[in-house]
Amino acid sequence: MRLSYKIILFVFIAFILGIFAWAIFSPKDDVSTRIYETIKEQQKRADLTFKEVSFEEVVAGVKYWQLVAQSAMVNKSTQVATLNDSRGTFFKKGKAVLRFISPAALWDMKKKEIYLDKPIGYDAVLERKISSLLQSIKKSRYSILNLPRLYQKGAGYWFQAKNLSWKLSDQELVCTGGIMLNKGEVTGFAERFQGDVALERVVLEGNPKIVIDIKDSFPITLEANAFEVISLENLIIAHDNPVIYWGKAKIICNNLKYQQAKETLILAGSVKIDYQDIKAEGDNAEYLTLEEKIILRGNAHAKQADNQLTGKEVIVSLKDQKISVSGKGRVVITEEELK
């Protein structure tokens, strides 16, 4: 009985490990694979073939996108079109906002979805500069999204992506697999980004991280379940479980946003700072990134070694590793500190 039990247990463990191994190492279906497999299938079953053709999506008189391709194939039964050497434009409220170039594309006419392979996209206002822009692009293991540091009408944005998809149902762009976002001193990393066609709002998901570069200092690293980049407001919002790291300092809170124009982090709800021998708390706080200090407000108090202070505003200087109080406050200093 014992031998049989061991054999059954061994088989069961091997089966579970086999499932995990399959999940990790089995080939994954991605946008590029789907596009090229469909193109290969279309070559056998396509009902219509075109040269230098243009397609567009118009619903209730509203144009959402336009695609121009050197060649295309359409399968009537599956209602799928595949396009080679394509260029296109996405529209927002009737205005051309995003232009793109893609070596291959797929249009699912039934589901009203578009899939692009290795597209390069750019703000429509950069049309005259696209030739020089293309020459500057280098290969990267990331899909790279470049946004202006501060929003200005016509300032321009551009990206090079491994893949891109769009659905009429939500009119959102989606890119997956190794994302890098550049926005001035801000660099974001994630496994997926989703945004509107004008890229005025972008959401980073999948182990996202935001790094704020500070000259002559440690970078500030933000972690959360997701980050929302709102270009129109020069604002980055952390969604769920935000954490801040600076050197050996760790700061947690309930809500976090970065006001990029002011280079200030706004923290709200149970702010807690843990930095070497400093422990500090408050209801909310401002993190002045260039000054490397955090101003705690609302039930603010701090402790450094055996010294304690409370006040309307408690200031934690990360650079100097000191705590202080602004205005009226209460300070308790130990005898050792006075020696």
XYZ file of N, CA and C in Angstrom, residues 244-252 271-281 294 296 303 316 318:
75
model
N 6.775 54.323 -2.493
C 7.851 55.175 -2.987
C 9.170 54.707 -2.370
N 10.218 54.643 -3.221
C 11.552 54.312 -2.727
C 12.525 55.413 -3.135
N 13.359 55.834 -2.182
C 14.450 56.782 -2.441
C 15.630 56.331 -1.600
N 16.686 55.879 -2.234
C 17.801 55.334 -1.462
C 17.315 54.256 -0.511
N 17.568 54.456 0.804
C 17.110 53.494 1.812
C 15.780 53.881 2.438
N 15.138 54.892 1.871
C 13.842 55.337 2.399
C 12.698 54.631 1.678
N 11.664 54.314 2.453
C 10.445 53.718 1.907
C 9.247 54.507 2.427
N 8.392 54.924 1.520
C 7.215 55.708 1.901
C 5.974 55.019 1.345
N 4.966 54.829 2.193
C 3.716 54.239 1.736
C 2.558 55.195 2.037
N 0.013 58.333 5.463
C 1.378 58.434 4.943
C 2.361 57.970 6.015
N 3.248 57.066 5.641
C 4.245 56.551 6.585
C 5.613 56.544 5.926
N 6.609 57.072 6.669
C 7.981 57.135 6.170
C 8.873 56.271 7.050
N 9.643 55.415 6.419
C 10.595 54.569 7.128
C 11.954 54.798 6.470
N 12.836 55.535 7.177
C 14.113 55.914 6.587
C 15.209 55.844 7.652
N 16.012 54.794 7.573
C 17.068 54.580 8.553
C 16.482 54.631 9.968
N 16.921 55.608 10.818
C 16.389 55.698 12.182
C 15.196 56.655 12.279
N 14.666 57.080 11.129
C 13.521 57.993 11.115
C 12.228 57.231 10.842
N 11.249 57.451 11.698
C 9.894 56.934 11.486
C 8.954 58.133 11.577
N 8.164 58.362 10.538
C 7.285 59.539 10.528
C 5.951 59.172 9.899
N 4.891 59.874 10.353
C 3.546 59.612 9.848
C 2.748 60.906 9.744
N 10.124 65.891 2.516
C 8.712 65.526 2.574
C 8.060 66.315 3.704
N 4.928 66.589 6.015
C 3.774 65.851 6.524
C 2.788 66.800 7.195
N 9.778 60.460 14.638
C 10.695 59.983 15.666
C 12.028 59.655 15.008
N 10.567 66.017 6.873
C 11.609 64.997 6.838
C 12.542 65.337 5.679
N 15.261 64.146 3.455
C 15.909 62.903 3.038
C 17.396 63.138 2.783
